[in-house]
mmCIF file of C-alpha atoms in Angstrom:
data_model
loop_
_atom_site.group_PDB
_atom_site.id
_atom_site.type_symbol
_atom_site.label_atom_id
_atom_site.label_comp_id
_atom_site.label_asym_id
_atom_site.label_seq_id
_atom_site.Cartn_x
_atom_site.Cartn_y
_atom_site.Cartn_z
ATOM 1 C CA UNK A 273 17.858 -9.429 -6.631
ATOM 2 C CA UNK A 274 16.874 -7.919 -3.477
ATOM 3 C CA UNK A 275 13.571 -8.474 -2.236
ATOM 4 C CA UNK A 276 11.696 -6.616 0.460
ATOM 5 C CA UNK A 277 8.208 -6.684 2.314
ATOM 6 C CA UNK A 278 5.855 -3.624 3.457
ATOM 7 C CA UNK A 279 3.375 -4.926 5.924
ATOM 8 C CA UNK A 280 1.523 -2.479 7.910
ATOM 9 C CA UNK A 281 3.753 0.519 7.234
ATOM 10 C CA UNK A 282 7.504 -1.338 8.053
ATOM 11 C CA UNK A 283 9.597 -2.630 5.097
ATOM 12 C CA UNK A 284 11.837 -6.014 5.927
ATOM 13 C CA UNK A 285 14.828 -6.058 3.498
ATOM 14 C CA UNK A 286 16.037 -8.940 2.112
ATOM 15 C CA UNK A 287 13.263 -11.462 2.164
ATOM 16 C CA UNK A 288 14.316 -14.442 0.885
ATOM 17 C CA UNK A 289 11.263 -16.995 2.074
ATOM 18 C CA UNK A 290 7.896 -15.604 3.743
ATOM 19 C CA UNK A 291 6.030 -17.367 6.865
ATOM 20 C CA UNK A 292 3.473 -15.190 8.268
ATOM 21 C CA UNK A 293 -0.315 -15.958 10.123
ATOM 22 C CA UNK A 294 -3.408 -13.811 9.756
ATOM 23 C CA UNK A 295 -6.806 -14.314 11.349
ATOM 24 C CA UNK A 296 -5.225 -18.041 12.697
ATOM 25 C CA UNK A 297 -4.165 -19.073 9.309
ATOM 26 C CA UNK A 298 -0.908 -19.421 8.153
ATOM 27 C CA UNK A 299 0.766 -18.330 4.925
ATOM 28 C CA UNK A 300 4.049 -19.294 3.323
ATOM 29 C CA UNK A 301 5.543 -18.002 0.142
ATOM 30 C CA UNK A 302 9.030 -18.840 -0.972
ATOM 31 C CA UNK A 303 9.405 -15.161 -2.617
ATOM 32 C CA UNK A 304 8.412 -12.042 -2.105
ATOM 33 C CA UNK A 305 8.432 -9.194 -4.031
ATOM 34 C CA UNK A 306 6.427 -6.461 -2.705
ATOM 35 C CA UNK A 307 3.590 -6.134 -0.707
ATOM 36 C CA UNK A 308 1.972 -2.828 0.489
ATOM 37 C CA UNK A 309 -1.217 -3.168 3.556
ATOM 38 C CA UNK A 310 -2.033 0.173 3.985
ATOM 39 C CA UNK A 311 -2.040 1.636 7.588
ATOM 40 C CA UNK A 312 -5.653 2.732 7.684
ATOM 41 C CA UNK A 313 -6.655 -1.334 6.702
ATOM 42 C CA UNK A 314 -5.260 -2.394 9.296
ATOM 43 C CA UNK A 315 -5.570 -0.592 12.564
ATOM 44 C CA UNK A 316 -7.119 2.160 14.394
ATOM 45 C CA UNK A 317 -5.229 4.171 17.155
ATOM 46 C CA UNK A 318 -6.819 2.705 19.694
ATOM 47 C CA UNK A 319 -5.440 -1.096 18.777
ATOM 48 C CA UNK A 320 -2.412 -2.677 18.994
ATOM 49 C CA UNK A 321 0.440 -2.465 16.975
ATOM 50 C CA UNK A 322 2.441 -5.441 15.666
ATOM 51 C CA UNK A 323 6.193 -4.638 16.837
ATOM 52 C CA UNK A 324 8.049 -7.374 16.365
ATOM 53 C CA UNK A 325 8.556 -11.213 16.705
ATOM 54 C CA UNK A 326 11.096 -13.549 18.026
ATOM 55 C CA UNK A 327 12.112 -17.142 19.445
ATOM 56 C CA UNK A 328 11.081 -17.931 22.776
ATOM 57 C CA UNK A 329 14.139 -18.388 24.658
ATOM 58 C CA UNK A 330 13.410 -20.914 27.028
ATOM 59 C CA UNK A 331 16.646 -19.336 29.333
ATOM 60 C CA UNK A 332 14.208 -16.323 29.956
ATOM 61 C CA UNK A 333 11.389 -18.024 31.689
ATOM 62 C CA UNK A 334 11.552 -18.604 35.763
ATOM 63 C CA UNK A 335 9.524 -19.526 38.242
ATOM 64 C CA UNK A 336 8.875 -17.658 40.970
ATOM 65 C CA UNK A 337 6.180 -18.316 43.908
ATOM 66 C CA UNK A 338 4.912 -20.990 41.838
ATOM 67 C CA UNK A 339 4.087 -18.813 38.033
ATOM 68 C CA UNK A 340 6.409 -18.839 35.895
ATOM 69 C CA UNK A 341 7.346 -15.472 33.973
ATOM 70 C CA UNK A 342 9.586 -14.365 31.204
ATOM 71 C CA UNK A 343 11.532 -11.656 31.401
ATOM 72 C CA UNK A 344 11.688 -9.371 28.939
ATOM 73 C CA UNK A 345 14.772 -7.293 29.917
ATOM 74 C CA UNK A 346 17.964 -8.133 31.579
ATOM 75 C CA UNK A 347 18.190 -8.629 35.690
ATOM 76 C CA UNK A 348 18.223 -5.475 37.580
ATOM 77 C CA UNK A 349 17.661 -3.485 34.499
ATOM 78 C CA UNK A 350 16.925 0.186 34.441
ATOM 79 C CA UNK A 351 13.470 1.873 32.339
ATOM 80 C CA UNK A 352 12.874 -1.509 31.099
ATOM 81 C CA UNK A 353 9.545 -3.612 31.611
ATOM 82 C CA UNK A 354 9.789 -6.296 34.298
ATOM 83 C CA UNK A 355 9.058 -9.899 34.219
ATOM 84 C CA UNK A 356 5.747 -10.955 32.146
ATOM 85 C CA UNK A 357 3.685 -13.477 34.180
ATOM 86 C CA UNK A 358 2.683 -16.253 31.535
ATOM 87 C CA UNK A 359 -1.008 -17.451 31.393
ATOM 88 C CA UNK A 360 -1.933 -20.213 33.385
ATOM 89 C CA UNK A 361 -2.238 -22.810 31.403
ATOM 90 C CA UNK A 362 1.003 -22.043 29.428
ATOM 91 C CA UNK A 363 2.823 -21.855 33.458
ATOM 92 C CA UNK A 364 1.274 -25.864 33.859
ATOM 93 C CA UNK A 365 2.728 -26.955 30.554
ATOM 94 C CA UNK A 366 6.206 -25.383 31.349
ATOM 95 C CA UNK A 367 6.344 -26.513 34.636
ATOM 96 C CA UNK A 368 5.492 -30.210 33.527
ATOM 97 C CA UNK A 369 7.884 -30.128 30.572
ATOM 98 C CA UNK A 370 10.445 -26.855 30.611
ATOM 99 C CA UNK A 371 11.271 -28.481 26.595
ATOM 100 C CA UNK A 372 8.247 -28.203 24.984
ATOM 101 C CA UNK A 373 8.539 -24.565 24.935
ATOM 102 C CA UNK A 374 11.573 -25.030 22.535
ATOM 103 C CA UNK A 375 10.955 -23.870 18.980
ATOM 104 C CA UNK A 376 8.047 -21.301 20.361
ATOM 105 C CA UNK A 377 7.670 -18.052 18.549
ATOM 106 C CA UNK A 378 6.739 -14.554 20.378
ATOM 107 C CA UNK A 379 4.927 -11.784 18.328
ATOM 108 C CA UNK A 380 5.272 -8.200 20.264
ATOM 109 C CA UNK A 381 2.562 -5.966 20.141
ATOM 110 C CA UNK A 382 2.041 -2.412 21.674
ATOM 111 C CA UNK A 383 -0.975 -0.363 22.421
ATOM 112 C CA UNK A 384 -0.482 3.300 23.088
ATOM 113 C CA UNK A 385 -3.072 4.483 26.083
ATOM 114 C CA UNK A 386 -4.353 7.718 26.969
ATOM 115 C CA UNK A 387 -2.678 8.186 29.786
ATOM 116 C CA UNK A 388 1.173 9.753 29.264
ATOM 117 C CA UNK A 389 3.962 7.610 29.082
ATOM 118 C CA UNK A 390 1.320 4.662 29.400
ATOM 119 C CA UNK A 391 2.119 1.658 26.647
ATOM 120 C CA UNK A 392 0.498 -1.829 26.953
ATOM 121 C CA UNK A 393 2.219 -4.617 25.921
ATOM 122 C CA UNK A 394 1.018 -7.660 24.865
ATOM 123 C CA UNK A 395 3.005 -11.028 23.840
ATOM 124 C CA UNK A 396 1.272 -13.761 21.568
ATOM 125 C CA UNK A 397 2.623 -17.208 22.157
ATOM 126 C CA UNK A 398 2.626 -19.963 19.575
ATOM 127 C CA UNK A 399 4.226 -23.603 19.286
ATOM 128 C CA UNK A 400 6.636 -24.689 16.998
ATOM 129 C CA UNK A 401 3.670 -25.696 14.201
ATOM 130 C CA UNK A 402 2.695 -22.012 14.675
ATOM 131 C CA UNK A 403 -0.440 -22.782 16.592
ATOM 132 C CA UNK A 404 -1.579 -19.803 19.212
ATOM 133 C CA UNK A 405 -1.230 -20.914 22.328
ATOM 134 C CA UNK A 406 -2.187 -18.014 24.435
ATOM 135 C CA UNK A 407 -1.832 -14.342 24.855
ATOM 136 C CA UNK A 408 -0.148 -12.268 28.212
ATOM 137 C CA UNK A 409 -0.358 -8.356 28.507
ATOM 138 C CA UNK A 410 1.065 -6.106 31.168
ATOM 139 C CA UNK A 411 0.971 -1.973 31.170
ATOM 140 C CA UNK A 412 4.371 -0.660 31.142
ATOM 141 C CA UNK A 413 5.397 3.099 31.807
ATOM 142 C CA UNK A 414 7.667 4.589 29.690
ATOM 143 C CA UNK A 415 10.744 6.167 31.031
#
């Protein structure tokens, strides 16, 4: 049986087990049949909008000058965002112990501005227990 997930207006297909976090606390559900959260609930225009999440690749941070960033797009990339400077406290910890960032997760948000071709983006940061850890935004102008 194929399963699927509407949160916030996007449908994931396929949803076999369900780990998700809301207001700091997180929810897991093996199954998942259908869930609708309609746009208006959940947002105004002016906030951000959840666009995706992913691993931390630990291959994508460097240190530069002494902070340590993650880049977000390939070297030398064209119309893409440049490197995101990581919060202070999160640059300490790496450059202590580059492995505990291993297992981190990422959740992408954007926030459309008023100015044309203005987006900010803003990157969540939480440990391998899901924990938040900290939060780094940067403006980015769209091609």
């Amino acid at each position: 049986m194929k399963k699927s997930i509407r949160l916030a207006g996007l449908v994931v297909a396929g949803v076999a087990a369900l780990v998700f976090s809301f207001a700091g606390t997180s929810f897991a559900k093996d199954s998942v049949a259908s869930t609708t959260v309609a746009q208006e609930q959940t947002s105004k225009p002016e906030d951000y909008k959840y666009v995706g999440s992913d691993w931390l690749n630990t291959k994508d941070l460097f240190v530069k000058e002494g902070e340590v960033y993650l880049r977000l797009a390939p070297e030398g990339a064209m119309d893409a965002p440049g490197p995101l400077l990581l919060p202070k406290h999160l640059g300490e910890k790496y450059l202590k112990n580059p492995k505990a960032f291993s297992g981190w997760i990422v959740h992408r948000y954007v926030k459309y501005l008023q100015f044309p071709n203005l987006q900010e983006l803003r990157f969540d940061f939480h440990d391998s227990k899901n924990r938040f850890q900290g939060t780094a935004s940067q403006p980015y102008w769209l091609p």
